[in-house]
Short mmCIF file of C-alpha atoms in Angstrom, two decimals:
data_model
loop_
_atom_site.label_atom_id
_atom_site.label_comp_id
_atom_site.label_asym_id
_atom_site.label_seq_id
_atom_site.Cartn_x
_atom_site.Cartn_y
_atom_site.Cartn_z
CA MET A 1 -0.02 -0.02 0.10
CA GLU A 2 1.30 3.46 -0.90
CA ASP A 3 2.34 5.61 1.97
CA ILE A 4 0.09 8.74 1.98
CA SER A 5 0.19 11.60 4.43
CA PHE A 6 -3.04 13.35 5.46
CA LYS A 7 -3.69 16.78 6.99
CA ILE A 8 -6.71 16.60 9.25
CA LEU A 9 -7.88 20.14 9.89
CA VAL A 10 -10.74 21.99 11.43
CA ALA A 11 -12.59 23.13 8.37
CA ASN A 12 -13.23 26.70 7.47
CA SER A 13 -14.52 28.91 4.70
CA SER A 14 -11.49 28.12 2.60
CA HIS A 15 -12.78 24.41 2.22
CA THR A 16 -16.20 25.22 1.01
CA SER A 17 -15.23 24.08 -2.56
CA TYR A 18 -15.23 20.60 -1.30
CA ALA A 19 -18.78 20.50 -0.08
CA GLU A 20 -20.42 19.06 -3.25
CA ILE A 21 -18.08 16.08 -3.68
CA ILE A 22 -18.64 15.38 0.14
CA THR A 23 -22.41 15.44 0.02
CA GLU A 24 -22.13 13.24 -3.22
CA GLU A 25 -20.05 10.71 -1.52
CA MET A 26 -22.25 10.60 1.62
CA ALA A 27 -25.20 9.79 -0.66
CA ASN A 28 -23.24 7.04 -2.68
CA SER A 29 -22.04 5.51 0.56
CA ALA A 30 -25.47 5.27 2.11
CA LYS A 31 -26.88 3.73 -1.09
CA ALA A 32 -24.09 1.21 -1.27
CA ARG A 33 -24.75 0.06 2.35
CA GLY A 34 -28.50 -0.09 1.75
CA THR A 35 -29.16 2.22 4.75
CA GLY A 36 -29.56 5.90 5.11
CA ILE A 37 -28.17 8.86 6.74
CA ALA A 38 -29.84 12.23 6.98
CA LYS A 39 -29.38 13.84 3.76
CA ARG A 40 -27.45 17.15 3.66
CA SER A 41 -27.00 19.65 0.92
CA PRO A 42 -23.73 21.25 -0.08
CA ALA A 43 -25.01 24.47 1.46
CA TYR A 44 -25.44 22.74 4.83
CA VAL A 45 -21.98 21.33 4.76
CA GLU A 46 -20.55 24.82 3.76
CA THR A 47 -22.32 26.33 6.83
CA LYS A 48 -20.72 23.78 9.23
CA MET A 49 -17.26 24.66 7.76
CA GLN A 50 -17.79 28.35 8.08
CA GLU A 51 -18.95 27.76 11.71
CA GLY A 52 -15.75 25.82 12.50
CA LYS A 53 -17.94 22.85 13.40
CA ALA A 54 -16.41 20.27 11.02
CA VAL A 55 -13.26 18.42 10.35
CA ILE A 56 -11.78 17.76 6.94
CA ALA A 57 -8.96 15.48 5.81
CA LEU A 58 -6.81 16.37 2.77
CA THR A 59 -3.73 14.85 1.14
CA GLU A 60 -0.66 16.94 0.91
CA SER A 61 -1.66 17.88 -2.71
CA GLY A 62 -5.03 19.16 -1.52
CA GLU A 63 -7.20 16.30 -2.62
CA TRP A 64 -10.22 15.75 -0.38
CA ALA A 65 -10.03 12.44 1.70
CA GLY A 66 -12.53 12.58 4.54
CA PHE A 67 -14.92 14.70 6.47
CA CYS A 68 -17.14 14.80 9.52
CA TYR A 69 -19.25 17.53 11.22
CA ILE A 70 -20.85 18.54 14.49
CA GLU A 71 -24.51 19.02 15.24
CA ALA A 72 -26.00 20.29 18.51
CA TRP A 73 -29.47 19.33 19.76
CA GLY A 74 -31.62 20.15 22.80
CA HIS A 75 -30.20 23.55 23.27
CA GLY A 76 -26.53 22.10 23.31
CA LYS A 77 -27.31 19.35 25.91
CA TYR A 78 -26.58 16.69 23.20
CA VAL A 79 -23.97 16.81 20.44
CA ALA A 80 -23.65 14.34 17.38
CA ASN A 81 -20.68 13.75 15.26
CA SER A 82 -22.40 13.29 11.99
CA GLY A 83 -21.65 12.58 8.26
CA LEU A 84 -18.37 10.76 8.79
CA ILE A 85 -17.18 9.91 5.32
CA VAL A 86 -13.87 8.90 3.67
CA ALA A 87 -13.23 8.99 0.00
CA PRO A 88 -13.24 5.46 -1.36
CA GLN A 89 -9.58 5.56 -2.49
CA PHE A 90 -8.39 6.42 1.06
CA ARG A 91 -10.56 3.78 2.98
CA LYS A 92 -7.53 1.54 3.71
CA TYR A 93 -5.42 4.02 5.65
CA GLY A 94 -7.22 4.10 9.14
CA LEU A 95 -8.41 7.64 8.23
CA ALA A 96 -11.92 7.17 9.60
CA ARG A 97 -10.49 6.54 13.03
CA LYS A 98 -8.26 9.62 12.86
CA ILE A 99 -11.11 11.93 11.75
CA LYS A 100 -13.34 10.52 14.45
CA ARG A 101 -10.87 11.31 17.07
CA GLU A 102 -10.42 14.77 15.78
CA ILE A 103 -14.04 15.67 15.66
CA PHE A 104 -14.56 14.11 19.05
CA LYS A 105 -11.88 16.45 20.44
CA LEU A 106 -13.35 19.35 18.68
CA SER A 107 -16.86 18.54 20.05
CA ARG A 108 -15.31 18.24 23.66
CA LEU A 109 -13.71 21.75 23.08
CA LYS A 110 -16.74 23.48 21.93
CA TYR A 111 -19.31 21.60 24.08
CA PRO A 112 -17.46 20.34 27.10
CA ASP A 113 -20.69 19.50 29.14
CA SER A 114 -22.69 17.95 26.30
CA LYS A 115 -23.41 14.29 25.75
CA ILE A 116 -22.08 13.11 22.58
CA PHE A 117 -24.14 10.39 20.71
CA GLY A 118 -24.34 8.60 17.47
CA LEU A 119 -26.54 6.27 15.48
CA THR A 120 -24.75 3.95 13.20
CA THR A 121 -25.22 0.67 11.24
CA GLY A 122 -21.40 0.51 10.64
CA ALA A 123 -19.40 -2.04 12.56
CA ALA A 124 -16.19 -0.05 12.02
CA VAL A 125 -17.74 3.17 13.41
CA MET A 126 -19.01 1.20 16.51
CA LYS A 127 -15.65 -0.03 17.27
CA ILE A 128 -14.10 3.44 17.04
CA ASN A 129 -16.85 4.81 19.22
CA SER A 130 -16.22 2.27 21.80
CA GLU A 131 -12.48 3.18 21.88
CA LEU A 132 -13.43 6.82 22.60
CA GLY A 133 -15.58 5.85 25.47
CA TYR A 134 -19.09 5.69 23.90
CA ILE A 135 -21.42 2.89 25.30
CA PRO A 136 -24.42 1.34 23.65
CA VAL A 137 -27.56 2.81 24.87
CA SER A 138 -31.46 2.80 24.20
CA TYR A 139 -33.00 5.41 21.87
CA SER A 140 -34.68 6.95 24.96
CA ASP A 141 -31.29 8.09 26.18
CA LEU A 142 -30.72 10.25 23.10
CA THR A 143 -32.12 13.70 22.47
CA ASP A 144 -35.86 14.16 22.07
CA ASP A 145 -35.27 17.20 19.88
CA ASN A 146 -37.74 16.59 16.93
CA GLU A 147 -35.38 18.49 14.52
CA PHE A 148 -32.90 15.60 14.99
CA TRP A 149 -35.34 12.85 14.28
CA LYS A 150 -36.59 14.77 11.21
CA GLY A 151 -33.19 14.17 9.73
CA CYS A 152 -34.03 10.48 9.59
CA GLN A 153 -36.92 11.06 7.09
CA SER A 154 -34.44 10.67 4.18
CA CYS A 155 -33.35 7.33 5.53
CA VAL A 156 -34.64 4.14 3.79
CA ASN A 157 -35.48 2.66 7.20
CA PHE A 158 -37.64 5.65 8.38
CA GLU A 159 -40.69 3.61 8.37
CA ILE A 160 -39.16 1.07 10.78
CA LEU A 161 -38.16 3.92 13.07
CA MET A 162 -41.59 5.27 13.13
CA ALA A 163 -43.21 1.76 13.49
CA LYS A 164 -41.13 1.41 16.74
CA ASN A 165 -42.18 4.88 18.02
CA ARG A 166 -38.61 6.19 17.52
CA GLN A 167 -37.43 3.58 20.15
CA ASN A 168 -35.66 1.25 17.90
CA CYS A 169 -34.35 0.81 14.39
CA LEU A 170 -31.46 -0.70 12.43
CA CYS A 171 -28.91 1.66 13.75
CA THR A 172 -27.27 1.12 17.00
CA ALA A 173 -27.29 4.11 19.48
CA MET A 174 -24.14 4.91 21.25
CA LEU A 175 -23.44 7.67 23.93
CA TYR A 176 -20.56 9.42 25.51
CA ASP A 177 -21.41 11.17 28.81
CA PRO A 178 -18.70 13.52 30.10
CA HIS A 179 -20.12 13.32 33.66
CA ALA A 180 -20.56 9.60 33.89
CA LYS A 181 -18.48 7.85 36.45
CA LYS A 182 -15.51 5.85 34.98
CA LYS A 183 -16.72 2.63 36.83
CA GLN A 184 -20.30 2.99 35.34
CA ILE A 185 -18.79 3.39 31.82
CA GLU A 186 -16.59 0.35 32.42
CA ASP A 187 -19.58 -1.72 33.60
CA LEU A 188 -21.62 -0.86 30.61
CA ALA A 189 -18.98 -0.78 27.94
CA LEU A 190 -18.95 -3.28 25.17
CA ARG A 191 -17.34 -6.67 26.01
CA GLU A 192 -13.58 -6.99 25.69
CA ASP A 193 -13.87 -9.40 22.72
CA PHE A 194 -16.02 -6.79 20.89
CA LYS A 195 -13.37 -4.21 21.37
CA LYS A 196 -10.68 -6.56 19.92
CA GLU A 197 -12.53 -8.15 17.07
CA ILE A 198 -14.32 -6.13 14.43
CA LYS A 199 -15.98 -9.37 13.11
CA LEU A 200 -18.13 -9.41 16.31
CA PHE A 201 -19.41 -5.89 15.64
CA ASP A 202 -20.27 -6.87 12.14
CA ARG A 203 -22.19 -9.93 13.42
CA TRP A 204 -24.07 -7.61 15.73
CA VAL A 205 -25.05 -5.32 13.02
CA ARG A 206 -26.17 -8.07 10.66
CA LEU A 207 -28.09 -9.88 13.25
CA LYS A 208 -29.87 -6.69 14.26
CA LYS A 209 -30.71 -5.83 10.67
CA TYR A 210 -32.19 -9.33 10.06
CA VAL A 211 -34.31 -9.35 13.14
CA MET A 212 -35.65 -5.72 12.59
CA LEU A 213 -36.44 -6.26 9.02
CA LYS A 214 -38.20 -9.55 9.74
CA LEU A 215 -40.31 -7.93 12.46
CA ASN A 216 -41.18 -5.06 10.19
CA LYS A 217 -42.42 -7.33 7.49
CA SER A 218 -44.45 -9.50 9.83
CA LYS A 219 -45.81 -6.36 11.68
CA ASP A 220 -44.74 -7.91 14.98
CA SER A 221 -45.76 -5.86 17.98
CA ILE A 222 -42.69 -6.31 20.02
CA SER A 223 -41.24 -2.96 20.58
CA SER A 224 -37.69 -3.61 21.53
CA ILE A 225 -35.29 -6.39 21.29
CA PHE A 226 -31.90 -4.86 21.42
CA PHE A 227 -30.83 -1.65 23.04
#
């Protein structure tokens, strides 16, 4: 594998020219996974850059390589690190983990008292979140801000989410609480073998997807099986 150096920066107005290619790749990635993420426009991504609420990764030559941004909900009580995306040609360099760490640090700097949460169907993202101190939680532990949940309307699984009264879906909810006691986090954290083996994360995601889709097709009344 070719050795490539990346610059991971807090995005600003000088990076707005990358907004269109970023949103295109977000849409392509969601389509390839068969799941959805909140659809964002280039203008929305530009705003995040201008506000200093995003991280962008570039090669030494200035080629776009990755991106992630911050969203605040519930008057700043909750923060989400959203839209994590890496350009296809740079997905074997551990770049997603580096971007996630940088956006996490930026979130802690801008919102030191906020809980940081995420919804994901990606096993790799779950593993990275776990390394940062996130723990799996129920959907009821997330923000109740309706504006956040409106963002799920563009997801192909929105019908499942609403059928479950926003209490469950294919995504796994994970939360970082800056005020949680260390012992509590250790007790609730993912098992050690999950932390070590990405295949176990993948099995978790595939099993949840299988069960949730099966229940949705059968109109089962069970409201919650997983976290």
